[in-house]
mmCIF file of C-alpha atoms and ligand atoms in Angstrom:
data_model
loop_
_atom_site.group_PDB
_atom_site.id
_atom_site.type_symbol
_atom_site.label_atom_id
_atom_site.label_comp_id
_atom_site.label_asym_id
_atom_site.label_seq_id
_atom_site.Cartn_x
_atom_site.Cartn_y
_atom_site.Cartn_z
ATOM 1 C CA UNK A 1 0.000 0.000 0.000
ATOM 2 C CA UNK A 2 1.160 3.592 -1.058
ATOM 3 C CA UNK A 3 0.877 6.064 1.965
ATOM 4 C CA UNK A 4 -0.110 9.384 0.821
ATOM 5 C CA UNK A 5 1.480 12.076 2.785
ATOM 6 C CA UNK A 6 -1.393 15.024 2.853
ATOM 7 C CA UNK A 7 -0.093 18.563 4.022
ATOM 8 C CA UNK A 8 -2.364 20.861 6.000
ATOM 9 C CA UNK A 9 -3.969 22.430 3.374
ATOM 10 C CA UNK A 10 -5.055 18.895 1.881
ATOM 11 C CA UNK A 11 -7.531 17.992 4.492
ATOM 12 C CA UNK A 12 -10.594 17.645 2.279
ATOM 13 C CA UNK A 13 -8.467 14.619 0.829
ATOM 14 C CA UNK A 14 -7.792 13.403 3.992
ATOM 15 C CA UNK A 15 -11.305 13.297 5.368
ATOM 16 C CA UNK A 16 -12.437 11.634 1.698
ATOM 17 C CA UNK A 17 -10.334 8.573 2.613
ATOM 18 C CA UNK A 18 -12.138 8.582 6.368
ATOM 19 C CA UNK A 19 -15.464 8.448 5.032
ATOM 20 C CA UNK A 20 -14.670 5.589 2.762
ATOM 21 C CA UNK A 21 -13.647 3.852 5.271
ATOM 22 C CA UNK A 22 -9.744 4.239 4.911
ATOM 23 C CA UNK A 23 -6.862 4.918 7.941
ATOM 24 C CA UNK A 24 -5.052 8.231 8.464
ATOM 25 C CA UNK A 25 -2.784 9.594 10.748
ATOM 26 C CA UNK A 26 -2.919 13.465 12.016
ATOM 27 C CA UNK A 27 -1.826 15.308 14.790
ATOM 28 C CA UNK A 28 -3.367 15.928 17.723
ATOM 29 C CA UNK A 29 -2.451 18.651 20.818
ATOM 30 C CA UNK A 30 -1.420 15.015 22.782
ATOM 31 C CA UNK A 31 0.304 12.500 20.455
ATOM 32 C CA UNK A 32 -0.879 11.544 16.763
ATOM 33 C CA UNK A 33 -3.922 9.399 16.212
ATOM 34 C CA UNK A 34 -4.462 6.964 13.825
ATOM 35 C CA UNK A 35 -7.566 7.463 12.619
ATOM 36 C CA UNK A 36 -10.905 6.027 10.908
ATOM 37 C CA UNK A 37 -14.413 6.152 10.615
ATOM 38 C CA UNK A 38 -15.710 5.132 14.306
ATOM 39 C CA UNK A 39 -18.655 4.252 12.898
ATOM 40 C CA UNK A 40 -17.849 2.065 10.108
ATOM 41 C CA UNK A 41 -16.696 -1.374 12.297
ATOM 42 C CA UNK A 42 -14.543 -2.712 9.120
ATOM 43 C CA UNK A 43 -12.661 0.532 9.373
ATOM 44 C CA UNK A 44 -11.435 0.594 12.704
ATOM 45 C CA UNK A 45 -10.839 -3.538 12.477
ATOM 46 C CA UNK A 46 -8.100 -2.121 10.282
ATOM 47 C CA UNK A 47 -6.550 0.241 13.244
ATOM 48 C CA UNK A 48 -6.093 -2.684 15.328
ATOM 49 C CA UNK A 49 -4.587 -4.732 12.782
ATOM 50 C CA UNK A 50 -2.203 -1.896 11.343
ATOM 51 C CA UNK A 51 -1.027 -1.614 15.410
ATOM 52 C CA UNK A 52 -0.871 -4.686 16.014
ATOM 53 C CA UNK A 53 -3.179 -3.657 19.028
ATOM 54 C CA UNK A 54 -5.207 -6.415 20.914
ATOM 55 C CA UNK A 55 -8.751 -6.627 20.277
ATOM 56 C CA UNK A 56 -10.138 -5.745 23.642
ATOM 57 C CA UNK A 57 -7.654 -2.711 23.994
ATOM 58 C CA UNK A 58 -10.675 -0.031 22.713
ATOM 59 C CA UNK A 59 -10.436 3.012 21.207
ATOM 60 C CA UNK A 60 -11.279 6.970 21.750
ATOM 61 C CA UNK A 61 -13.734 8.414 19.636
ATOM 62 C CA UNK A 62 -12.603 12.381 18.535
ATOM 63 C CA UNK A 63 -15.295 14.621 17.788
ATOM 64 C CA UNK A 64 -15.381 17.632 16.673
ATOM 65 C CA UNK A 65 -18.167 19.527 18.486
ATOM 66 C CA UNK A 66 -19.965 19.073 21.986
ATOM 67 C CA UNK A 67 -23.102 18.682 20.329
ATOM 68 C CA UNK A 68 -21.621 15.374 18.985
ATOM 69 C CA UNK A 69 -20.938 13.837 22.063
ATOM 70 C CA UNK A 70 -24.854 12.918 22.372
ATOM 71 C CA UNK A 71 -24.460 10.831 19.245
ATOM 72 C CA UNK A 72 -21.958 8.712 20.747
ATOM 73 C CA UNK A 73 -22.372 8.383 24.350
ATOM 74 C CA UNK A 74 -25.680 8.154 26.896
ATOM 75 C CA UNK A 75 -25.122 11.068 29.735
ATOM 76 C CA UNK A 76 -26.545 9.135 33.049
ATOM 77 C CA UNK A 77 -29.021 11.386 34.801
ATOM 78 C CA UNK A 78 -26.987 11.882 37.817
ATOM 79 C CA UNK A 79 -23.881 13.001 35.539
ATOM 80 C CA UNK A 80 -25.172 16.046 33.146
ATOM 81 C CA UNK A 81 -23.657 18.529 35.570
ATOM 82 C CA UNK A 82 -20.418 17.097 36.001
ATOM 83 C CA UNK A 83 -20.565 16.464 32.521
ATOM 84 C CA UNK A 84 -21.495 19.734 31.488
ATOM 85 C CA UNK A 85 -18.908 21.440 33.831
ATOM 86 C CA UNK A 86 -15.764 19.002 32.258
ATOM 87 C CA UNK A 87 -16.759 19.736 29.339
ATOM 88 C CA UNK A 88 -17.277 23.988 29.350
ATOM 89 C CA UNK A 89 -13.546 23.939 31.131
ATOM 90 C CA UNK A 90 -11.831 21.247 29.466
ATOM 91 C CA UNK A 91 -13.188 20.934 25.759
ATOM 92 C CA UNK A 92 -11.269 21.103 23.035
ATOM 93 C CA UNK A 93 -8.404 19.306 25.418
ATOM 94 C CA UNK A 94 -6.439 16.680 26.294
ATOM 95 C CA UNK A 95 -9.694 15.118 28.869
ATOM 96 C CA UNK A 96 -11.171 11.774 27.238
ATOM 97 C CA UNK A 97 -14.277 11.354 29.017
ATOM 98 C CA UNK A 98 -15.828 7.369 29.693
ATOM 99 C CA UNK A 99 -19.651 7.392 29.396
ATOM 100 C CA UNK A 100 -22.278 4.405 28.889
ATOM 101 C CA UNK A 101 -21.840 4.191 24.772
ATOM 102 C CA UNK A 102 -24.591 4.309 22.201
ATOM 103 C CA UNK A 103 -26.007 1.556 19.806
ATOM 104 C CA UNK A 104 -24.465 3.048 16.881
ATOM 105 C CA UNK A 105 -20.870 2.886 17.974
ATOM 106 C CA UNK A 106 -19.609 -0.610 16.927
ATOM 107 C CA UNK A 107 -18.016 -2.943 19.402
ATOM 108 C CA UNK A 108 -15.025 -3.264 17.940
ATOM 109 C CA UNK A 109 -14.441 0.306 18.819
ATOM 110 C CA UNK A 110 -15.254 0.029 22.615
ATOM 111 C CA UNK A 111 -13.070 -3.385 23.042
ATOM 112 C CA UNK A 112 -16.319 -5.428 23.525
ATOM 113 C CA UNK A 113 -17.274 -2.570 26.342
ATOM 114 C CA UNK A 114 -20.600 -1.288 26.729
ATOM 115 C CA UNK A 115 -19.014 1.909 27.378
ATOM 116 C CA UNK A 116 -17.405 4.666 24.928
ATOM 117 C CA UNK A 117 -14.503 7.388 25.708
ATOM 118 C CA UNK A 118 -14.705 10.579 23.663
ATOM 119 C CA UNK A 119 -12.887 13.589 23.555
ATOM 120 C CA UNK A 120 -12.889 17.010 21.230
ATOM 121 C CA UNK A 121 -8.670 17.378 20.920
ATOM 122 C CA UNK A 122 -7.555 21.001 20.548
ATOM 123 C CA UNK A 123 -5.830 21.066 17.458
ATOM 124 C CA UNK A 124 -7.368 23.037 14.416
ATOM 125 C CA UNK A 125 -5.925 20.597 11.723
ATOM 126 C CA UNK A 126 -7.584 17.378 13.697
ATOM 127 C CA UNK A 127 -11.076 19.533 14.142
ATOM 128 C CA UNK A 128 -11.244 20.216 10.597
ATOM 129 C CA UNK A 129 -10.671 16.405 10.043
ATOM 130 C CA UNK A 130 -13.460 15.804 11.870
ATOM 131 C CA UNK A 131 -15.821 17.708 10.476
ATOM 132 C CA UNK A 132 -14.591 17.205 6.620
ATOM 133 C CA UNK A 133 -14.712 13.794 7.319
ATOM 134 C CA UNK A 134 -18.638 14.333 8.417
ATOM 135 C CA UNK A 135 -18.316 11.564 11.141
ATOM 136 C CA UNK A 136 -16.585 10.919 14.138
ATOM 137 C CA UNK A 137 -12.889 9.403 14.248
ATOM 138 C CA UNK A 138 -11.788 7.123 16.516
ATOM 139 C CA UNK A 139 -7.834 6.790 17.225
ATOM 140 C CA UNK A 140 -5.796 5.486 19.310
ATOM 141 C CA UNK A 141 -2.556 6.928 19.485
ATOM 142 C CA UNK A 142 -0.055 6.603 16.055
ATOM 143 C CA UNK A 143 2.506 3.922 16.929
ATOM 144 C CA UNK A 144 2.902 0.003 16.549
ATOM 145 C CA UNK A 145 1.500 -1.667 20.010
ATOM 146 C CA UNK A 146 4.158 -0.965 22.826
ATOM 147 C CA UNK A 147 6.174 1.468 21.457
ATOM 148 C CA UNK A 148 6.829 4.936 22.143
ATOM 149 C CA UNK A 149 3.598 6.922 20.979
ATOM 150 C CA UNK A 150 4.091 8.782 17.824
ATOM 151 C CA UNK A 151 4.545 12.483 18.528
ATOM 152 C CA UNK A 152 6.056 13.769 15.612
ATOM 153 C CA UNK A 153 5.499 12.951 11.503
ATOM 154 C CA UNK A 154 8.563 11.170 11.272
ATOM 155 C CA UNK A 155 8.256 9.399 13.692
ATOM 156 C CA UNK A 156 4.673 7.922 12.596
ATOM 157 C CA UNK A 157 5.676 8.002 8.918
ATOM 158 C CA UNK A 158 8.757 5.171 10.490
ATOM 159 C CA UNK A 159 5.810 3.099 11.858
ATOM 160 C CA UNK A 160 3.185 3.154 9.703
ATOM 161 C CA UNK A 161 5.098 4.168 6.225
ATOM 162 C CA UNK A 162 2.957 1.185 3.449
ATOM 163 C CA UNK A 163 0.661 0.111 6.280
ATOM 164 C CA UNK A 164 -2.065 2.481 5.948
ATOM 165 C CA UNK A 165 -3.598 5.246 3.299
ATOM 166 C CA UNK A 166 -2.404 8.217 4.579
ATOM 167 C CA UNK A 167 -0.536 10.779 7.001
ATOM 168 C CA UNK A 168 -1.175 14.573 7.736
ATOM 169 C CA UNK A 169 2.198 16.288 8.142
ATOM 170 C CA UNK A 170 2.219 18.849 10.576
ATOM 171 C CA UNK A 171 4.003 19.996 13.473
ATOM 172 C CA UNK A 172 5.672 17.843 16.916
ATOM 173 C CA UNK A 173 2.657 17.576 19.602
ATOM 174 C CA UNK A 174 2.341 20.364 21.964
ATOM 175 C CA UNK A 175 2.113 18.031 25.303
ATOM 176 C CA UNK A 176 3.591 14.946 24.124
ATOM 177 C CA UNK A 177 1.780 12.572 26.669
ATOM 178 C CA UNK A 178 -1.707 11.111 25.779
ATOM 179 C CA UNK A 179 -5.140 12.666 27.174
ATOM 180 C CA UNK A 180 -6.038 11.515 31.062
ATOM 181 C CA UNK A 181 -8.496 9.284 30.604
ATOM 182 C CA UNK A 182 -11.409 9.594 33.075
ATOM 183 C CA UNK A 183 -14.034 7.230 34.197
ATOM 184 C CA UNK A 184 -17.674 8.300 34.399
ATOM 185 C CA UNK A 185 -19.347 5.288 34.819
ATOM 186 C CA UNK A 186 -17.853 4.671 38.238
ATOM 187 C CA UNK A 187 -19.458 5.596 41.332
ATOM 188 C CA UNK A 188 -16.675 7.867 42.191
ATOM 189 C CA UNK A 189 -15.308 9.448 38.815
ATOM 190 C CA UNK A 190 -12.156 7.847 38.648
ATOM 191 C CA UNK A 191 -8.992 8.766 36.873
ATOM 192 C CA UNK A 192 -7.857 5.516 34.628
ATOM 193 C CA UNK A 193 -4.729 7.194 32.780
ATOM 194 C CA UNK A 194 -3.291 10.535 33.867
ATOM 195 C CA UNK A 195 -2.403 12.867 30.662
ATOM 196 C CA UNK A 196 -2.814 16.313 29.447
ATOM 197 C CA UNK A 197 -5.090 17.209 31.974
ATOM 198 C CA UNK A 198 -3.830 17.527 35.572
ATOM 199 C CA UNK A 199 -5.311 16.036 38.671
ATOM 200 C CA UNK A 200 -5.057 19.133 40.005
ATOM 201 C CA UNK A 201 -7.240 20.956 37.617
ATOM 202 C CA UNK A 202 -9.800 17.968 37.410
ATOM 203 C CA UNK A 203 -10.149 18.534 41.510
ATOM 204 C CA UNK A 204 -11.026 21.815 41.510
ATOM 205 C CA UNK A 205 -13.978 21.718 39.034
ATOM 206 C CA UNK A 206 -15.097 17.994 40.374
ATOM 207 C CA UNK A 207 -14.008 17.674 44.108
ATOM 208 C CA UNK A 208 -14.941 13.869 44.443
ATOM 209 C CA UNK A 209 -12.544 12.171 42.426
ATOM 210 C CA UNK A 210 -10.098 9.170 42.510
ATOM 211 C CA UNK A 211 -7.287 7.704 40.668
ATOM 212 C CA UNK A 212 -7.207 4.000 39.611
ATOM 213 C CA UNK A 213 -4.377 2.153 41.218
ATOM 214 C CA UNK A 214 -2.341 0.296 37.815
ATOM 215 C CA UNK A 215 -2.326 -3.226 39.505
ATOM 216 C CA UNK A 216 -4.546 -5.177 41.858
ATOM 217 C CA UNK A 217 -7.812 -4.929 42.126
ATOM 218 C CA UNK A 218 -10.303 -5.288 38.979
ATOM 219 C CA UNK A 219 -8.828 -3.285 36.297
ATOM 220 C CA UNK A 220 -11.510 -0.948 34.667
ATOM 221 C CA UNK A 221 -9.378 -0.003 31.421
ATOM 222 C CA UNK A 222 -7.778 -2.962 29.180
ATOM 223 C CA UNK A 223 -4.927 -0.524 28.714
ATOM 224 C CA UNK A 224 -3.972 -0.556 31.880
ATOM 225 C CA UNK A 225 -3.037 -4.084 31.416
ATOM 226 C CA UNK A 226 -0.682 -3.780 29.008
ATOM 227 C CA UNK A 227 3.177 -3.166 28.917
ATOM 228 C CA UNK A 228 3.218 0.434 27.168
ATOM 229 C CA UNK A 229 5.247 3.039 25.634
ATOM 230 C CA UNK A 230 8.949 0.603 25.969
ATOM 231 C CA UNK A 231 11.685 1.402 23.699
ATOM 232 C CA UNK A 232 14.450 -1.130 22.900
ATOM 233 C CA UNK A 233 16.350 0.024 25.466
ATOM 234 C CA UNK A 234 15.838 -1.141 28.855
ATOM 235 C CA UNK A 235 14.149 1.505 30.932
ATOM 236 C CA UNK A 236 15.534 1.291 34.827
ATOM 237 C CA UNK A 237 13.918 4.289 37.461
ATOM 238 C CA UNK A 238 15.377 5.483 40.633
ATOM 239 C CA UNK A 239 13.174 5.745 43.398
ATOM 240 C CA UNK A 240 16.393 7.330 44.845
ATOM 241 C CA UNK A 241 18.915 9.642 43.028
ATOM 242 C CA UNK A 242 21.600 8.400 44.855
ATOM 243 C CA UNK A 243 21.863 4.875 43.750
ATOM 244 C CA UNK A 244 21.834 6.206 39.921
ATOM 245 C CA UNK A 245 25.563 7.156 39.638
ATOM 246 C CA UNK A 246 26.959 3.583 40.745
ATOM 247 C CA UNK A 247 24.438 1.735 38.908
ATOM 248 C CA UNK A 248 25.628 3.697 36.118
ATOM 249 C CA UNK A 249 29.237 2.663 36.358
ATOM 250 C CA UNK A 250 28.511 -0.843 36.729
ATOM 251 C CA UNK A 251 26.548 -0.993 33.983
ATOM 252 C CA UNK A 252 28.969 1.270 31.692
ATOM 253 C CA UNK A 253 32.350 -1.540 33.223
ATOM 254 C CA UNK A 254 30.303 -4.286 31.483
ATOM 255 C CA UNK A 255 30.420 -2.095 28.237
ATOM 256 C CA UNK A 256 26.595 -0.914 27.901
ATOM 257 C CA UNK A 257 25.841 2.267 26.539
ATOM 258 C CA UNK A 258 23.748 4.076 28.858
ATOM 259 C CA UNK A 259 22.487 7.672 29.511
ATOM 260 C CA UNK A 260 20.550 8.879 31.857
ATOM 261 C CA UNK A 261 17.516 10.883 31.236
ATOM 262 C CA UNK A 262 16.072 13.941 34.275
ATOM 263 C CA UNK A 263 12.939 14.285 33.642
ATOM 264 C CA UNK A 264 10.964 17.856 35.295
ATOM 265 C CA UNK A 265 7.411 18.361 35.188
ATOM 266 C CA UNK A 266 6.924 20.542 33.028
ATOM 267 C CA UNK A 267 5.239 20.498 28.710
ATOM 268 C CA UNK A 268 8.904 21.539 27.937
ATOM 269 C CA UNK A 269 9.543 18.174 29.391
ATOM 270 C CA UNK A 270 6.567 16.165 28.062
ATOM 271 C CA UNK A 271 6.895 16.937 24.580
ATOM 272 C CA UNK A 272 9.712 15.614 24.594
ATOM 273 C CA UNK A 273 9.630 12.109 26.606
ATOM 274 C CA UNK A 274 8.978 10.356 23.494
ATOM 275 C CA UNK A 275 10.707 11.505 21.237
ATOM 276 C CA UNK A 276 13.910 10.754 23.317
ATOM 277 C CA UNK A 277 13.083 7.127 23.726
ATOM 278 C CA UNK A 278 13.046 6.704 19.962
ATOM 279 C CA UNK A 279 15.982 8.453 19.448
ATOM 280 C CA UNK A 280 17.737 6.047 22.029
ATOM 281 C CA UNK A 281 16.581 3.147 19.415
ATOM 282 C CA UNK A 282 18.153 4.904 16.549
ATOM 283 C CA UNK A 283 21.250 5.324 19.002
ATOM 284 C CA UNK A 284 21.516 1.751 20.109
ATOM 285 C CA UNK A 285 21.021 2.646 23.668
ATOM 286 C CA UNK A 286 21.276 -0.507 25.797
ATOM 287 C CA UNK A 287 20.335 0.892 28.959
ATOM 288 C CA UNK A 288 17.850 4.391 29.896
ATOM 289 C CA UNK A 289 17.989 5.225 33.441
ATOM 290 C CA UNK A 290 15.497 7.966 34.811
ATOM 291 C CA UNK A 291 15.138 9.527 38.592
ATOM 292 C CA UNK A 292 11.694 9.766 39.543
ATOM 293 C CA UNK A 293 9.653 13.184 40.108
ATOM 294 C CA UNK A 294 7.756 14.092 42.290
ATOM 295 C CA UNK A 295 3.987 12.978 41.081
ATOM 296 C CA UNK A 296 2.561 16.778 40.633
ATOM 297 C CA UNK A 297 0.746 18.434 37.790
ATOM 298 C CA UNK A 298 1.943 16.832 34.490
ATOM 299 C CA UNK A 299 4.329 15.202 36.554
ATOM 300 C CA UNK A 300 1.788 12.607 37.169
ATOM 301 C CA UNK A 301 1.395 11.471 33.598
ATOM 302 C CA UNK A 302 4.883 11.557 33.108
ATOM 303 C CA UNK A 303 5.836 9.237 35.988
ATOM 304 C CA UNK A 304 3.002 7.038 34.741
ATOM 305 C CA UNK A 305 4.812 6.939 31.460
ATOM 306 C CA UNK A 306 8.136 5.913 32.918
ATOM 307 C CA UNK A 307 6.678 3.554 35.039
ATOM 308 C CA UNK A 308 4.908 2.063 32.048
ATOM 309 C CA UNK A 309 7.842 1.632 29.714
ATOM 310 C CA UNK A 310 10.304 0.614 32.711
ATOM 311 C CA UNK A 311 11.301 -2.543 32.560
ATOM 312 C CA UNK A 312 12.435 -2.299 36.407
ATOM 313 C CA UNK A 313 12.319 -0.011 39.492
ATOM 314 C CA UNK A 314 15.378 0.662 42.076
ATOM 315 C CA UNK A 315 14.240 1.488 45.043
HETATM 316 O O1 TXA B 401 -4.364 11.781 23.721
HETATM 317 C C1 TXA B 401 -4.911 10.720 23.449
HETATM 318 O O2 TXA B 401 -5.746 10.200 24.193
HETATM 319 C C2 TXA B 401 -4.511 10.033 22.142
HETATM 320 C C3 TXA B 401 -4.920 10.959 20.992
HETATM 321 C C4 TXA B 401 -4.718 10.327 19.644
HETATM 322 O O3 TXA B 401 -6.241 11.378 21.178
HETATM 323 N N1 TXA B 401 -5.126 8.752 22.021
HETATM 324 C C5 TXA B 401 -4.760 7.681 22.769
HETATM 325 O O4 TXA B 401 -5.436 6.525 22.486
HETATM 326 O O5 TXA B 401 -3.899 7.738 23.621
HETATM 327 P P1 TXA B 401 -4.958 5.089 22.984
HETATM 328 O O6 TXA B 401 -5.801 4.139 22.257
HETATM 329 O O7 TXA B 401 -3.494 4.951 22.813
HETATM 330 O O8 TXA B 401 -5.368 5.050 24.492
HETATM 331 C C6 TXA B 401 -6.729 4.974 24.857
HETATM 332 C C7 TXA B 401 -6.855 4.561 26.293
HETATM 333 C C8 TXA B 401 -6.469 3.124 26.511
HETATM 334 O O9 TXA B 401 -5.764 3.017 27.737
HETATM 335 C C9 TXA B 401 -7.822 2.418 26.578
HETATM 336 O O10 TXA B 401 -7.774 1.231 27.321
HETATM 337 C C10 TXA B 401 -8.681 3.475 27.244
HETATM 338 O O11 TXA B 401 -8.224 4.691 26.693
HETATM 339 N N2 TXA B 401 -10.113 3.296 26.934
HETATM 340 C C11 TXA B 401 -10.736 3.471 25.730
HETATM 341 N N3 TXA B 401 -12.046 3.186 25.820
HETATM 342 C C12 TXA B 401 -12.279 2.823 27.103
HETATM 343 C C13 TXA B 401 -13.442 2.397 27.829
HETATM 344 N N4 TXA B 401 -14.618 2.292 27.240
HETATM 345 N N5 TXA B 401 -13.295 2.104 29.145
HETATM 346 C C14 TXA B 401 -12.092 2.210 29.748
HETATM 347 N N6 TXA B 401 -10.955 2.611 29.118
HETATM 348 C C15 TXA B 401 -11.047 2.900 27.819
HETATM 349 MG MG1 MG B 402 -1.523 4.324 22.941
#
C-alpha cells in the first residue's frame, strides 16, 4: 500500500479517505492518532490490525463539536452537571471522558465494552478532520502496540510508512503525553490514565474524584493491562537519586551504553519524553535510566509513562 502524505492544506483529501472507510494519521495537541471512521466497524478492524493492538484494547472516539458527544455516548441522569462542567472547562483538550456508549458505535471500537470514551482534541488541523470527514474518528494513538507513541510525523511516517492510506504532516505535539483518561461510569469518577489534563485541575472543578491504582484490584481499562510506551532500550527508574551514579558505572564496566535521562514536570519536558526514547533506538542505547519526580501536575502522567515503559524499578 502507497501512503499518501497530505499537508495541512489537503484535508478535504484526507477526510475523503475517512469516510470511505480508509486509515489516516494526524496530529493531535497530545500524540498523533491513527484514525478512521468510528462508525464504520470494518474501518477501525483495520486500526487494530495496522497496530498490532489487541482486540479488547478499545479506542477513543474524537469529535469535533460538543453537540456530537450525544451521538456517541448516553449522559446518566446523575452526571449532566459534572458532565457539562468538564466539558465547558476542558473541551477542546487533552480530557477523554468514559460514558455508557450508544447503539451506533460498533463494538469493535469500545473493546467489547458497553461503554465509549470521547474527547474534542484542541488542534485546528484534527477539528477540521473531523468535520470534513462528516463523522466521528476514533484513534488510538499513532505507533505500533508498545512502542513509544508517535509524537512527531517522522516518527509515525517510520511506523506506519505502506501500512495504511495516509498521514497529515504537521508539526511535533504540543504536550507529548496522551489525554487523562477519566471514568464516568464509576461511582466515584475515577482517573484511569493521567495525561494532558492535571489532577489538580480535574479537583477543583469535580471535588470527588479518585485515581485507579495500575495493579490489583479489577482493572476498569484494558490498557492498563498492558506493557506500554517501551523502547528497545531497557528503561531502569530510581526511586532514589543516589543509587543512579553507581548503577551507572557498573553498567557502563560491562560495556553498555547508557544515559541517563532527568525528567521535570513541566510540557517543555513532556513533549519531549517520546521523542527521546526513539531516538535512544536509533542510538543503540542498551540501557535508559530515569530519577523519579515528584507525582505533581503533568508530573503525574509523566511518571506514569516511565513507570509504564520501565522494565524495572530501584528502590
Ligand atoms: O491523547 C490521546 O488520548 C490520544 C490521541 C490520539 O487522542 N489517544 C490515545 O489513544 O492515547 P490510545 O488508544 O493509545 O489510548 C486509549 C486509552 C487506553 O488506555 C484504553 O484502554 C482506554 O483509553 N479506553 C478506551 N475506551 C475505554 C473504555 N470504554 N473504558 C475504559 N478505558 C477505555
Ligand atoms: Mg496508545
Amino acid at each position: 500500500m502507497r501512503t499518501i502524505i497530505f499537508g495541512t492544506a489537503e484535508i478535504r483529501k484526507a477526510a475523503k479517505i475517512i469516510r470511505d472507510g480508509g486509515l489516516v494519521a494526524f496530529p493531535t495537541e497530545t500524540v498523533y492518532g491513527l484514525g478512521a471512521n468510528a462508525l464504520d466497524e470494518r474501518a477501525t478492524k483495520k486500526i487494530f490490525e495496522a497496530k498490532g493492538r489487541p482486540s479488547d484494547n478499545p479506542l477513543i472516539i474524537h469529535i469535533a463539536s460538543k453537540r456530537q458527544l450525544h451521538k456517541i455516548a448516553r449522559i446518566p441522569e446523575n452526571r449532566k452537571e459534572i458532565v457539562r462542567v468538564l466539558i465547558n472547562k476542558f473541551w477542546p483538550g487533552p480530557l477523554t471522558l468514559i460514558l455508557p456508549k450508544r447503539k451506533t458505535v460498533p463494538k469493535t471500537v469500545t473493546g467489547g465494552l458497553n461503554t465509549v470514551a470521547v474527547r474534542m482534541p484542541k488542534n485546528k488541523i484534527a477539528l477540521e478532520l473531523i468535520k470534513k470527514a462528516g463523522v466521528p474518528i476514533a484513534a488510538p494513538s499513532a505507533n505500533i502496540s508498545g512502542k513509544p507513541s508517535g509524537t512527531c510525523f517522522e516518527h509515525v511516517l517510520e511506523d506506519f510508512d505502506g501500512k495504511i492510506d495516509g498521514i497529515i504532516k504537521s508539526r511535533s505535539c504540543k504536550i507529548g503525553v496522551e489525554s487523562t483518561v477519566l471514568d464516568l461510569t464509576s461511582r466515584v469518577p475515577t482517573i484511569l490514565r493521567p495525561g494532558g489534563v492535571n489532577y489538580e485541575e480535574l479537583k477543583r472543578a469535580i471535588p470527588k474524584l479518585k485515581v485507579a491504582k495500575g495493579r490489583g484490584g479489577k482493572i476498569k481499562s484494558p490498557g492498563m493491562k498492558y506493557r506500554h510506551y517501551s523502547p528497545n532500550a531497557k528503561v531502569i527508574l530510581f526511586e532514589k537519586n543516589s543509587k543512579l551514579e553507581n548503577y551507572k558505572l557498573g553498567l557502563e564496566k560491562k560495556g553498555k551504553r547508557v544515559i541517563v535521562i532527568y525528567p521535570e514536570s513541566s510540557l517543555r519536558f513532556s513533549r519531549r519524553l517520546f521523542k527521546v526514547f526513539r531516538e535512544c533506538d536509533k542510538k543503540k542505547i542498551d540501557y535508559i535510566l530515569i530519577p523519579a519526580i515528584e507525582k505533581k501536575g503533568i508530573g503525574l502522567a509523566i511518571m506514569n509513562r516511565i513507570e509504564k515503559a520501565a522494565a524495572s524499578v530501584v528502590r
